[in-house]
XYZ file of C-alpha atoms in Angstrom:
688
model
C -91.064 40.941 20.015
C -94.442 39.131 20.129
C -95.431 40.287 16.413
C -93.819 37.527 14.671
C -92.787 33.778 14.940
C -89.142 34.967 14.965
C -89.795 37.313 17.519
C -91.442 34.914 19.996
C -88.480 32.529 19.722
C -86.129 35.511 20.496
C -88.346 36.681 23.488
C -88.458 33.105 24.816
C -84.398 32.628 24.625
C -84.025 35.992 26.425
C -86.389 34.435 29.071
C -84.297 31.363 29.311
C -81.096 33.433 29.497
C -82.348 35.570 32.477
C -83.610 32.551 34.372
C -80.295 30.862 33.712
C -78.512 33.814 35.144
C -80.816 33.790 38.235
C -79.651 30.277 38.756
C -76.264 30.971 38.334
C -76.117 33.799 40.874
C -77.928 31.569 43.275
C -75.589 28.651 42.720
C -72.535 31.228 43.145
C -74.134 32.422 46.481
C -74.098 28.587 47.466
C -77.924 28.201 47.643
C -78.685 24.181 47.235
C -80.349 23.111 43.908
C -83.045 20.872 44.335
C -82.484 18.575 41.138
C -79.392 17.336 38.883
C -80.205 16.048 35.566
C -77.629 13.777 33.822
C -78.066 14.083 30.017
C -77.050 11.641 27.365
C -73.620 13.241 26.620
C -72.653 12.811 30.542
C -73.244 16.461 31.265
C -75.134 17.522 34.092
C -77.828 20.184 34.525
C -78.987 21.709 37.663
C -82.462 22.840 38.363
C -84.084 24.559 41.512
C -87.497 23.261 40.789
C -89.591 20.498 38.969
C -89.718 20.751 35.264
C -91.289 18.981 32.460
C -89.168 16.785 29.986
C -90.205 19.398 27.279
C -89.079 22.643 29.188
C -85.674 20.854 30.123
C -85.268 20.383 26.516
C -86.022 24.065 25.956
C -83.313 24.695 28.295
C -80.676 22.659 26.108
C -81.781 24.452 22.903
C -84.820 25.384 21.054
C -84.083 23.424 17.954
C -83.800 20.197 20.478
C -87.162 21.021 21.900
C -88.833 21.322 18.423
C -87.439 17.947 17.383
C -88.291 16.196 20.629
C -90.728 13.631 20.667
C -90.467 11.861 24.115
C -87.879 11.199 26.899
C -86.239 8.508 28.594
C -86.023 9.173 32.406
C -83.651 6.581 34.264
C -83.978 4.278 31.110
C -87.954 4.521 31.221
C -89.731 6.220 28.454
C -91.871 8.937 28.923
C -93.913 11.506 27.549
C -92.883 15.111 26.976
C -95.280 16.186 29.315
C -93.866 14.193 32.265
C -92.593 16.333 35.364
C -89.205 15.536 36.434
C -88.842 16.242 40.123
C -85.758 14.327 41.373
C -82.086 13.475 40.395
C -81.957 11.224 37.261
C -80.402 10.473 34.139
C -82.420 11.991 31.136
C -82.537 11.212 27.402
C -84.378 13.660 24.858
C -85.482 11.276 22.120
C -85.813 12.544 18.714
C -87.107 10.971 15.397
C -83.872 9.309 14.831
C -84.224 7.190 18.266
C -86.381 4.141 18.141
C -88.368 5.370 20.867
C -89.114 8.744 19.190
C -90.267 7.288 16.118
C -92.463 5.075 18.100
C -94.080 8.475 19.457
C -94.492 9.763 15.774
C -96.336 6.431 15.130
C -98.416 6.424 18.358
C -99.541 9.978 17.593
C -100.469 8.849 13.947
C -102.594 6.064 15.102
C -104.641 8.663 17.240
C -104.891 10.859 14.304
C -106.290 7.822 12.330
C -109.016 6.820 14.842
C -110.140 10.401 14.683
C -110.161 10.525 10.847
C -112.239 6.986 11.226
C -114.627 8.716 13.766
C -114.983 11.935 11.628
C -115.691 9.722 8.389
C -117.275 6.602 9.974
C -119.015 7.877 13.186
C -120.551 4.364 14.150
C -117.238 2.939 14.400
C -116.217 1.759 17.753
C -112.729 2.084 18.758
C -110.545 -0.690 20.199
C -106.716 -0.190 20.417
C -104.145 1.313 18.287
C -100.374 0.983 19.391
C -97.237 1.631 17.374
C -95.221 -1.189 16.327
C -91.807 -2.166 14.715
C -93.066 -0.986 11.321
C -95.438 1.560 12.027
C -98.826 1.361 13.796
C -102.383 0.104 13.555
C -105.744 0.585 14.970
C -108.576 -1.791 15.435
C -112.158 -0.678 14.804
C -115.353 -2.596 15.128
C -116.794 -1.565 11.585
C -117.345 -3.456 8.385
C -114.279 -4.094 6.169
C -112.208 -1.285 4.963
C -111.633 -0.912 0.949
C -108.415 0.322 -0.445
C -110.731 3.549 -1.300
C -111.757 3.976 2.344
C -108.157 4.073 3.180
C -107.149 6.815 0.596
C -110.351 8.983 2.129
C -108.992 8.293 5.590
C -105.552 9.550 4.409
C -107.153 12.763 3.189
C -108.956 13.004 6.235
C -105.796 12.505 8.292
C -103.873 15.262 6.296
C -106.734 17.906 7.205
C -106.488 16.892 10.917
C -102.714 17.176 10.970
C -102.992 20.618 9.143
C -104.865 21.821 12.023
C -102.324 21.103 14.303
C -104.304 20.540 17.576
C -102.194 20.206 20.865
C -102.516 16.526 22.208
C -103.385 17.356 26.044
C -103.157 14.716 28.601
C -105.538 14.355 31.495
C -106.476 11.570 34.042
C -109.731 10.441 35.524
C -110.251 7.986 38.589
C -111.454 4.527 37.252
C -115.012 4.875 37.897
C -115.212 8.529 36.184
C -113.313 7.012 33.396
C -115.746 4.110 32.845
C -118.682 6.778 32.830
C -116.471 9.079 30.315
C -116.349 6.397 27.981
C -119.642 4.859 28.424
C -121.040 8.133 27.458
C -119.112 8.077 24.343
C -120.444 4.699 23.502
C -117.133 3.056 23.361
C -117.450 -0.538 24.947
C -114.009 -1.727 24.087
C -112.538 1.386 26.029
C -114.994 0.364 28.909
C -113.669 -3.178 28.848
C -110.046 -2.106 29.050
C -110.757 0.393 31.822
C -112.520 -2.294 34.080
C -109.618 -4.710 33.751
C -107.493 -1.913 35.468
C -107.214 -1.828 39.398
C -109.949 0.018 40.997
C -107.691 2.599 42.621
C -105.958 3.445 39.350
C -105.900 6.778 37.528
C -106.477 6.561 33.911
C -104.919 8.802 31.315
C -106.486 10.179 28.252
C -105.286 12.249 25.583
C -107.249 14.973 23.782
C -106.671 16.276 20.505
C -109.419 18.878 19.367
C -112.839 17.270 19.735
C -111.264 13.722 19.742
C -110.441 12.132 23.110
C -108.708 8.462 23.394
C -107.724 6.230 26.288
C -104.220 6.087 26.219
C -100.742 5.783 28.441
C -98.756 7.826 25.864
C -96.165 8.724 24.953
C -97.392 11.354 22.068
C -96.218 14.143 20.284
C -96.818 17.819 21.297
C -99.213 18.492 18.656
C -100.438 16.564 15.284
C -98.112 18.614 13.064
C -95.467 16.487 14.319
C -96.900 13.564 12.117
C -95.250 14.771 8.992
C -94.876 11.633 6.790
C -97.365 8.789 6.913
C -99.012 6.141 4.624
C -102.000 3.856 5.395
C -100.798 0.431 4.019
C -103.543 -2.045 4.351
C -106.592 -3.482 6.527
C -107.446 -7.008 7.560
C -109.618 -8.762 10.178
C -108.501 -9.009 13.791
C -109.904 -10.804 16.738
C -110.560 -8.300 19.975
C -107.413 -9.179 22.345
C -106.204 -12.048 19.753
C -108.985 -14.203 21.113
C -111.050 -16.067 18.234
C -114.067 -16.519 20.642
C -114.528 -12.674 20.906
C -115.480 -9.902 18.516
C -114.248 -9.710 15.086
C -112.670 -6.072 14.376
C -111.152 -4.552 11.562
C -107.381 -3.356 11.518
C -105.974 -0.748 9.741
C -102.182 -0.835 9.335
C -99.816 2.327 8.393
C -96.524 3.625 8.945
C -95.234 6.947 9.575
C -91.617 8.822 9.587
C -90.303 12.024 10.202
C -89.174 12.555 6.639
C -90.927 11.947 3.088
C -87.641 10.328 2.168
C -87.590 7.933 4.814
C -91.193 7.041 4.245
C -90.712 6.245 0.674
C -87.604 4.025 1.180
C -89.651 2.296 3.754
C -92.648 1.782 1.223
C -89.989 0.510 -1.070
C -88.568 -1.986 1.430
C -92.578 -3.233 1.899
C -92.742 -3.535 -1.800
C -89.700 -5.961 -1.899
C -91.142 -7.761 1.134
C -94.220 -8.494 -0.692
C -92.408 -9.794 -3.544
C -90.165 -11.921 -1.188
C -93.185 -12.945 1.256
C -93.016 -16.823 1.253
C -96.630 -17.144 1.506
C -97.076 -15.734 -1.790
C -93.740 -16.825 -3.366
C -93.643 -20.304 -2.215
C -96.930 -20.571 -3.802
C -95.846 -19.238 -6.976
C -92.931 -21.373 -6.977
C -95.069 -24.396 -6.447
C -93.320 -25.369 -3.014
C -96.438 -25.727 -1.070
C -100.242 -25.164 -1.021
C -103.102 -25.049 1.558
C -106.891 -26.463 0.908
C -109.744 -25.220 3.192
C -111.434 -28.618 3.423
C -108.122 -29.848 4.853
C -107.518 -26.956 7.418
C -105.981 -23.803 8.292
C -102.145 -24.240 9.319
C -102.140 -27.725 7.543
C -99.900 -27.014 4.416
C -99.539 -29.516 1.516
C -95.991 -29.780 0.224
C -95.593 -30.247 -3.596
C -92.853 -32.442 -5.047
C -90.697 -29.484 -5.176
C -91.106 -28.253 -1.690
C -90.767 -32.000 -0.477
C -87.621 -32.080 -2.168
C -86.239 -29.309 -0.343
C -87.591 -30.543 2.873
C -86.038 -33.804 2.268
C -82.598 -32.289 1.569
C -82.714 -30.158 4.758
C -83.768 -33.442 6.429
C -81.054 -35.705 5.158
C -78.388 -33.024 5.659
C -79.319 -32.612 9.407
C -79.847 -36.371 10.240
C -76.439 -37.432 8.620
C -74.610 -34.175 10.527
C -76.128 -35.086 13.927
C -75.733 -38.999 13.638
C -72.339 -39.224 11.925
C -70.712 -35.994 13.108
C -72.087 -34.833 16.597
C -72.604 -38.085 18.276
C -76.528 -38.629 18.629
C -78.556 -41.757 18.641
C -81.729 -41.443 16.541
C -85.233 -42.320 17.862
C -88.769 -42.898 16.592
C -91.580 -42.289 18.994
C -95.437 -42.181 18.626
C -97.426 -39.242 17.444
C -99.831 -39.490 20.483
C -99.991 -40.385 24.188
C -102.323 -40.883 26.898
C -102.908 -37.860 29.071
C -101.130 -39.438 31.994
C -97.758 -38.975 30.196
C -98.403 -35.142 29.845
C -99.443 -35.146 33.571
C -96.390 -36.332 34.646
C -94.395 -33.767 32.542
C -96.617 -31.087 33.387
C -97.545 -30.127 30.175
C -101.460 -31.097 31.000
C -101.519 -28.310 33.723
C -99.382 -25.625 31.736
C -99.950 -26.158 28.155
C -103.149 -28.185 27.683
C -105.121 -25.337 25.705
C -102.243 -25.607 22.835
C -102.900 -29.369 22.656
C -105.006 -31.390 20.354
C -106.980 -33.669 22.965
C -108.786 -36.839 21.672
C -111.371 -37.866 23.988
C -113.247 -36.403 27.230
C -111.832 -36.908 30.494
C -115.355 -37.200 32.185
C -116.513 -39.528 29.662
C -113.735 -41.923 28.603
C -111.839 -44.342 30.228
C -108.526 -43.362 28.636
C -107.751 -39.743 27.028
C -105.172 -39.269 24.252
C -103.594 -36.347 22.928
C -101.304 -35.428 19.816
C -97.995 -34.600 21.103
C -96.934 -31.005 21.220
C -93.251 -31.854 21.857
C -91.102 -35.125 22.054
C -89.091 -34.837 25.504
C -91.313 -37.032 27.647
C -91.312 -39.746 24.916
C -87.457 -39.731 24.736
C -87.208 -39.931 28.377
C -88.825 -43.390 28.327
C -85.964 -44.283 25.587
C -83.208 -42.872 27.914
C -85.034 -45.230 30.784
C -85.378 -48.303 28.698
C -81.990 -49.497 29.817
C -79.983 -48.682 33.008
C -77.167 -46.187 32.315
C -74.044 -45.530 34.316
C -71.877 -42.370 34.495
C -69.663 -43.836 31.637
C -72.803 -43.625 29.032
C -73.518 -40.027 29.625
C -73.908 -37.598 27.647
C -76.618 -39.581 26.138
C -77.726 -37.330 22.815
C -80.851 -38.348 21.344
C -82.161 -36.775 18.338
C -85.663 -37.377 16.181
C -87.063 -35.936 13.150
C -90.525 -34.991 14.870
C -93.763 -34.351 13.764
C -95.644 -32.170 16.428
C -99.203 -30.786 16.693
C -99.979 -27.488 18.270
C -103.426 -26.143 18.427
C -102.547 -22.454 17.370
C -105.284 -19.721 17.203
C -106.468 -19.157 13.669
C -105.686 -15.434 13.887
C -102.131 -16.186 14.585
C -101.422 -18.647 11.524
C -99.428 -17.326 8.319
C -98.019 -19.473 5.777
C -95.616 -21.885 6.817
C -94.112 -19.771 9.900
C -97.005 -20.638 12.241
C -98.895 -23.788 11.647
C -100.742 -26.883 13.492
C -98.867 -29.584 12.359
C -94.919 -28.855 11.756
C -91.637 -31.107 12.103
C -88.669 -30.147 13.709
C -85.007 -31.245 14.395
C -85.651 -32.141 17.868
C -83.050 -33.502 20.481
C -82.670 -34.213 24.020
C -79.429 -34.567 25.607
C -79.218 -36.414 29.068
C -76.056 -35.466 30.902
C -73.992 -35.389 34.355
C -74.264 -31.995 36.013
C -70.610 -31.701 35.365
C -70.911 -32.086 31.651
C -73.965 -29.562 31.329
C -71.994 -26.455 30.347
C -69.809 -27.850 27.778
C -72.740 -29.821 26.204
C -74.780 -26.690 26.328
C -72.025 -24.781 24.388
C -71.992 -27.477 21.834
C -75.668 -27.300 21.103
C -74.937 -23.564 20.347
C -72.090 -24.445 18.385
C -74.178 -27.017 16.203
C -77.026 -24.309 15.739
C -74.283 -21.602 14.654
C -72.975 -24.290 12.369
C -76.332 -24.946 10.799
C -76.953 -21.245 10.524
C -73.910 -20.510 8.709
C -74.345 -23.453 6.297
C -77.619 -21.808 5.492
C -76.374 -18.331 4.933
C -78.368 -16.892 7.566
C -76.122 -16.487 10.408
C -75.958 -12.662 10.375
C -79.759 -12.607 10.305
C -80.410 -13.727 13.991
C -80.503 -12.324 17.461
C -80.094 -14.371 20.788
C -82.232 -14.124 23.758
C -82.080 -15.416 27.166
C -85.466 -16.364 28.059
C -85.820 -16.111 31.634
C -88.670 -16.969 34.056
C -90.899 -14.390 35.645
C -90.639 -14.694 39.687
C -94.016 -12.695 39.579
C -95.925 -15.284 37.943
C -94.787 -18.449 40.216
C -97.796 -20.250 38.889
C -96.416 -20.648 35.452
C -93.132 -22.482 36.271
C -92.007 -25.397 38.467
C -88.968 -25.543 40.790
C -87.556 -23.279 43.233
C -86.104 -19.635 42.704
C -82.724 -20.975 43.553
C -82.697 -23.346 40.762
C -83.954 -20.806 38.121
C -81.339 -18.179 39.060
C -78.533 -20.510 38.951
C -79.339 -22.043 35.760
C -79.920 -18.599 34.192
C -76.681 -17.329 35.582
C -75.200 -20.301 33.847
C -76.407 -19.491 30.489
C -75.680 -15.869 30.900
C -72.027 -16.976 31.527
C -71.858 -19.084 28.413
C -73.089 -16.786 26.094
C -70.739 -14.010 27.555
C -67.989 -16.376 27.248
C -68.628 -17.160 23.659
C -68.893 -13.525 22.941
C -72.429 -13.728 21.725
C -74.401 -10.581 22.053
C -77.854 -11.160 23.683
C -80.740 -9.845 25.245
C -83.043 -11.039 28.452
C -86.553 -11.558 27.890
C -88.548 -12.279 31.267
C -91.431 -14.596 31.262
C -90.320 -16.339 27.928
C -88.793 -19.436 29.683
C -90.405 -22.808 29.347
C -92.359 -23.684 32.526
C -89.359 -26.145 33.530
C -86.469 -24.032 32.717
C -84.583 -21.274 30.969
C -83.535 -21.101 27.436
C -81.390 -19.739 24.500
C -83.811 -18.573 21.759
C -82.357 -17.847 18.388
C -84.624 -15.577 16.515
C -85.179 -14.021 13.108
C -87.384 -11.484 11.654
C -89.486 -12.168 8.503
C -89.793 -9.847 5.576
C -92.641 -7.480 7.450
C -90.349 -7.169 10.730
C -92.078 -9.844 12.823
C -89.776 -11.838 14.941
C -90.157 -15.594 15.264
C -87.875 -18.316 17.266
C -86.121 -20.303 14.591
C -83.874 -22.371 17.102
C -84.306 -23.207 21.064
C -81.782 -24.470 23.625
C -83.220 -25.311 26.839
C -81.496 -25.822 30.227
C -83.704 -28.438 32.236
C -82.408 -29.168 35.883
C -86.219 -30.266 36.951
C -87.865 -32.756 34.754
C -85.434 -35.833 35.524
C -87.057 -35.763 39.001
C -90.732 -35.974 37.641
C -89.771 -38.882 35.449
C -87.625 -40.763 37.889
C -84.570 -40.458 35.424
C -81.213 -41.317 36.976
C -77.689 -42.780 36.406
C -75.447 -44.816 38.372
C -72.234 -42.934 39.426
C -68.780 -44.408 40.168
C -69.594 -45.229 43.614
C -72.907 -47.130 42.753
C -75.248 -44.481 43.783
C -78.284 -43.134 41.608
C -77.964 -39.628 40.544
C -80.291 -37.299 38.767
C -79.189 -36.321 35.244
C -79.452 -32.685 33.629
C -81.277 -32.443 30.379
C -80.861 -30.268 27.395
C -83.567 -29.863 25.225
C -82.612 -28.452 21.818
C -83.228 -28.097 17.954
C -80.436 -28.090 15.658
C -82.024 -26.109 12.650
C -85.294 -25.704 14.111
C -88.612 -26.338 12.606
C -88.512 -27.431 8.700
C -91.648 -25.516 7.672
C -90.252 -22.141 9.281
C -86.872 -22.637 8.089
C -88.301 -23.002 4.576
C -90.364 -20.052 4.865
C -87.253 -17.996 6.206
C -85.236 -19.399 3.168
C -87.593 -18.405 0.420
C -87.731 -14.934 1.783
C -83.871 -14.454 2.640
C -83.116 -15.880 -0.894
C -86.326 -14.524 -2.921
C -86.271 -17.912 -4.183
C -82.873 -18.196 -5.564
C -81.839 -20.880 -3.219
C -78.159 -22.124 -2.924
C -77.661 -24.860 -5.516
C -77.434 -27.540 -3.108
C -81.051 -26.816 -1.676
C -82.856 -26.300 -5.346
C -85.400 -28.649 -6.002
C -84.312 -28.384 -9.742
C -80.421 -27.680 -9.982
C -79.976 -27.843 -13.848
C -82.288 -27.561 -16.787
C -81.163 -29.218 -20.178
C -82.384 -26.936 -23.147
C -82.144 -28.611 -26.386
C -82.050 -26.002 -29.298
C -84.481 -28.315 -31.527
C -85.765 -31.895 -31.345
C -82.962 -33.121 -33.573
C -80.851 -32.690 -30.158
C -83.345 -34.240 -27.739
C -81.417 -37.570 -27.898
C -78.169 -35.836 -26.749
C -80.093 -33.882 -24.218
C -81.373 -37.141 -22.880
C -77.696 -38.324 -22.584
C -76.643 -35.425 -20.616
C -79.769 -35.743 -18.354
C -78.912 -39.284 -17.665
C -75.345 -38.235 -16.499
C -76.380 -35.515 -14.267
C -78.871 -37.685 -12.626
C -76.163 -40.593 -12.024
C -74.250 -38.344 -10.036
C -77.613 -37.091 -7.824
C -77.860 -33.960 -9.557
C -81.600 -32.736 -9.659
C -81.875 -32.090 -13.292
C -84.898 -31.652 -16.027
C -85.065 -31.331 -19.762
C -87.332 -28.886 -21.771
C -88.404 -30.615 -24.983
C -90.851 -28.261 -25.802
C -91.355 -26.938 -29.222
C -90.303 -23.453 -28.300
C -87.343 -21.028 -29.330
C -84.513 -21.450 -27.193
C -84.642 -17.811 -26.005
C -88.080 -18.465 -24.313
C -86.665 -21.684 -22.728
C -83.848 -19.856 -21.287
C -86.528 -17.258 -20.093
C -88.619 -19.561 -18.508
C -85.767 -21.318 -16.675
C -84.670 -18.063 -15.203
C -88.352 -17.352 -14.064
C -88.156 -20.583 -12.519
C -84.875 -19.747 -10.611
C -83.103 -22.610 -11.942
C -79.386 -22.117 -11.299
C -77.825 -23.634 -14.155
C -79.195 -23.754 -17.840
C -77.368 -26.128 -20.195
C -77.937 -25.422 -23.869
C -77.169 -28.033 -26.197
C -77.130 -28.204 -29.992
C -75.206 -29.411 -33.012
C -71.636 -28.034 -31.927
C -72.165 -29.485 -28.251
C -73.345 -32.782 -29.300
C -70.396 -33.256 -31.624
C -67.724 -32.062 -28.756
C -69.394 -33.710 -25.627
C -69.884 -30.275 -24.136
C -72.578 -28.346 -22.807
C -73.064 -24.354 -23.164
C -73.421 -23.006 -19.702
C -75.948 -20.265 -18.607
C -76.148 -19.332 -15.002
C -77.862 -17.326 -12.253
C -74.570 -16.217 -11.129
C -72.500 -15.276 -13.791
C -74.743 -15.305 -17.050
C -73.123 -17.075 -20.083
C -70.402 -18.884 -18.763
C -69.384 -20.356 -22.127
C -68.932 -23.978 -23.366
C -67.475 -26.692 -21.097
C -66.966 -30.485 -21.222
C -69.900 -32.114 -19.629
C -67.583 -33.957 -17.250
C -66.027 -30.830 -16.096
C -69.442 -29.097 -15.378
C -70.662 -32.087 -13.569
C -67.368 -31.866 -11.275
C -67.895 -28.553 -10.849
C -71.553 -28.502 -9.825
C -71.099 -31.807 -7.651
C -68.542 -29.965 -5.703
C -70.657 -26.914 -5.307
C -73.464 -29.024 -3.961
C -71.234 -31.398 -1.747
C -69.741 -28.148 -0.055
C -73.011 -26.474 0.051
C -71.481 -23.462 -1.303
C -73.505 -20.244 -1.454
C -72.459 -18.829 -4.862
C -73.165 -15.242 -5.238
C -74.602 -13.298 -8.406
C -71.605 -11.730 -9.983
C -71.932 -7.999 -10.307
C -72.329 -6.888 -14.043
C -72.650 -10.524 -15.053
C -74.449 -10.619 -18.572
C -77.615 -12.638 -18.033
C -78.849 -15.015 -20.805
């Protein structure tokens, strides 16, 4: 039986069947089992003794055990080697599960680390986790070239082919430190020293390679079946720009080659859509070293798009949603931020002007607008009849982001948001909070991105009291209010502990960029605390002074981040109303430039953003150039169009739309712009 692989499997199956018979006989005699395991399908298995997750998978089927990547015990992801010794729920995770795929990628990161140590022995190991799109590993080494990555891929294939088992072992903290010191791995030593003195430190060994790691991992390296090293870049140790500069290698891994190929194709599409590349190609924005990182310059085209968004939001809030508009300073004395609590809780993220020890007055650029608008509210006494008092401002803010965190328009040091603060009576709070969510959803729907977001209830962390103000009772009550609101509105949401603002919980509406990184686009915060610190009140019907509640919110969010999102969402092919150039008039030759000028004038008189291409080029070339510029409509004009007062319409959406009277076209596009229609490209449309 042991002479072949099939024989081994058959032998193992017989042993398991015998074991089951023995257990069934004991159960039949009334002997008590020690452990009940509830599986994913709801079935229950009983065992007399403790067993590893892998061995439990074997009792279900050998096929499942071969496919198993990790397990979940009572919802907690664990290694296959984890011993289960109590009643629990158990999910066996395969590559089809998020946790199982993460275990494959985590194992791939260890294979990469071994390959780097084989080819570059002087490289020092830092960290190497799995991430949503794959994995990475940081090394203290000079920059890796694409040729280096190709060599590392070849070395990884050799390691995987050997099929070394991954074996877990633990050491006391002091021994773990010595173990890594002997291997000359200073970053691992630092990580271990940050752990409690009585901690048991876990390691994984694969052949001669050993790495500090909590797991989980596959049983052996052969489980990494399809992988690719995608890129390398600089990264700071622990994300701190004051610490060592490391080299990060990114990769991804899947269980099947087809899945890997599909992912790589998605990544190529992501590169084509990347706003940091595409936005520059389309001449929407740029950056300049001498101005500074995270300080983008918007060109006329990008500025036009930002202004369209801003005018829309301001008119929407002021004319339809009952807001009053404010305009407040870009900086303030430190006294203001001390009152709000930002000086204690957020000073490191602020641009401070002056030195408290030397200067009589210290100022700081504002990272938020709330305390400024509080004083707009306090400017006149308010009664209960004046509430809700909804203030909004197109606010330019400044935050001292770490240089390693900044990217394009999604994370910058100066940005502008659709910021608002609603001062409300406690009895108005729930309905006004719902209205803020409704306004946010309306903005998302208009922009065509409502299906791309997730909702998060960002809660406080009671284990980190120093980060927050207020009493636990207030936090628990306000969090429950938000939970009830989202449930009532039938909005699916997840809860994130520790992500609340220091003064209150919030709803974060998040979206992922083309590379899978999640960013917060819109925030709505419940504040039952800051009115006290600013002595804000209203006079109720009894003539008593009462503290109001405050809602901090954005309607569309940050203009820069929203523009980046739209560039990637539409690959630069924006809805017509948002396009910086909505129509391009293309005269067939210079003889028809006068008629093209009359067409252009008629378009601009109706506030349509139009340009004319009067270059001495063939009409086919002009059409191709307009298409590359992603202009929604091209109007070709020649002798026939001039004689009939028409235009020959080509569009991104339907290709050749034929000849139309100029007034009819203007009426059509004006309606499309006014209603903010998102016109789809028609399938099979013949493009010009």
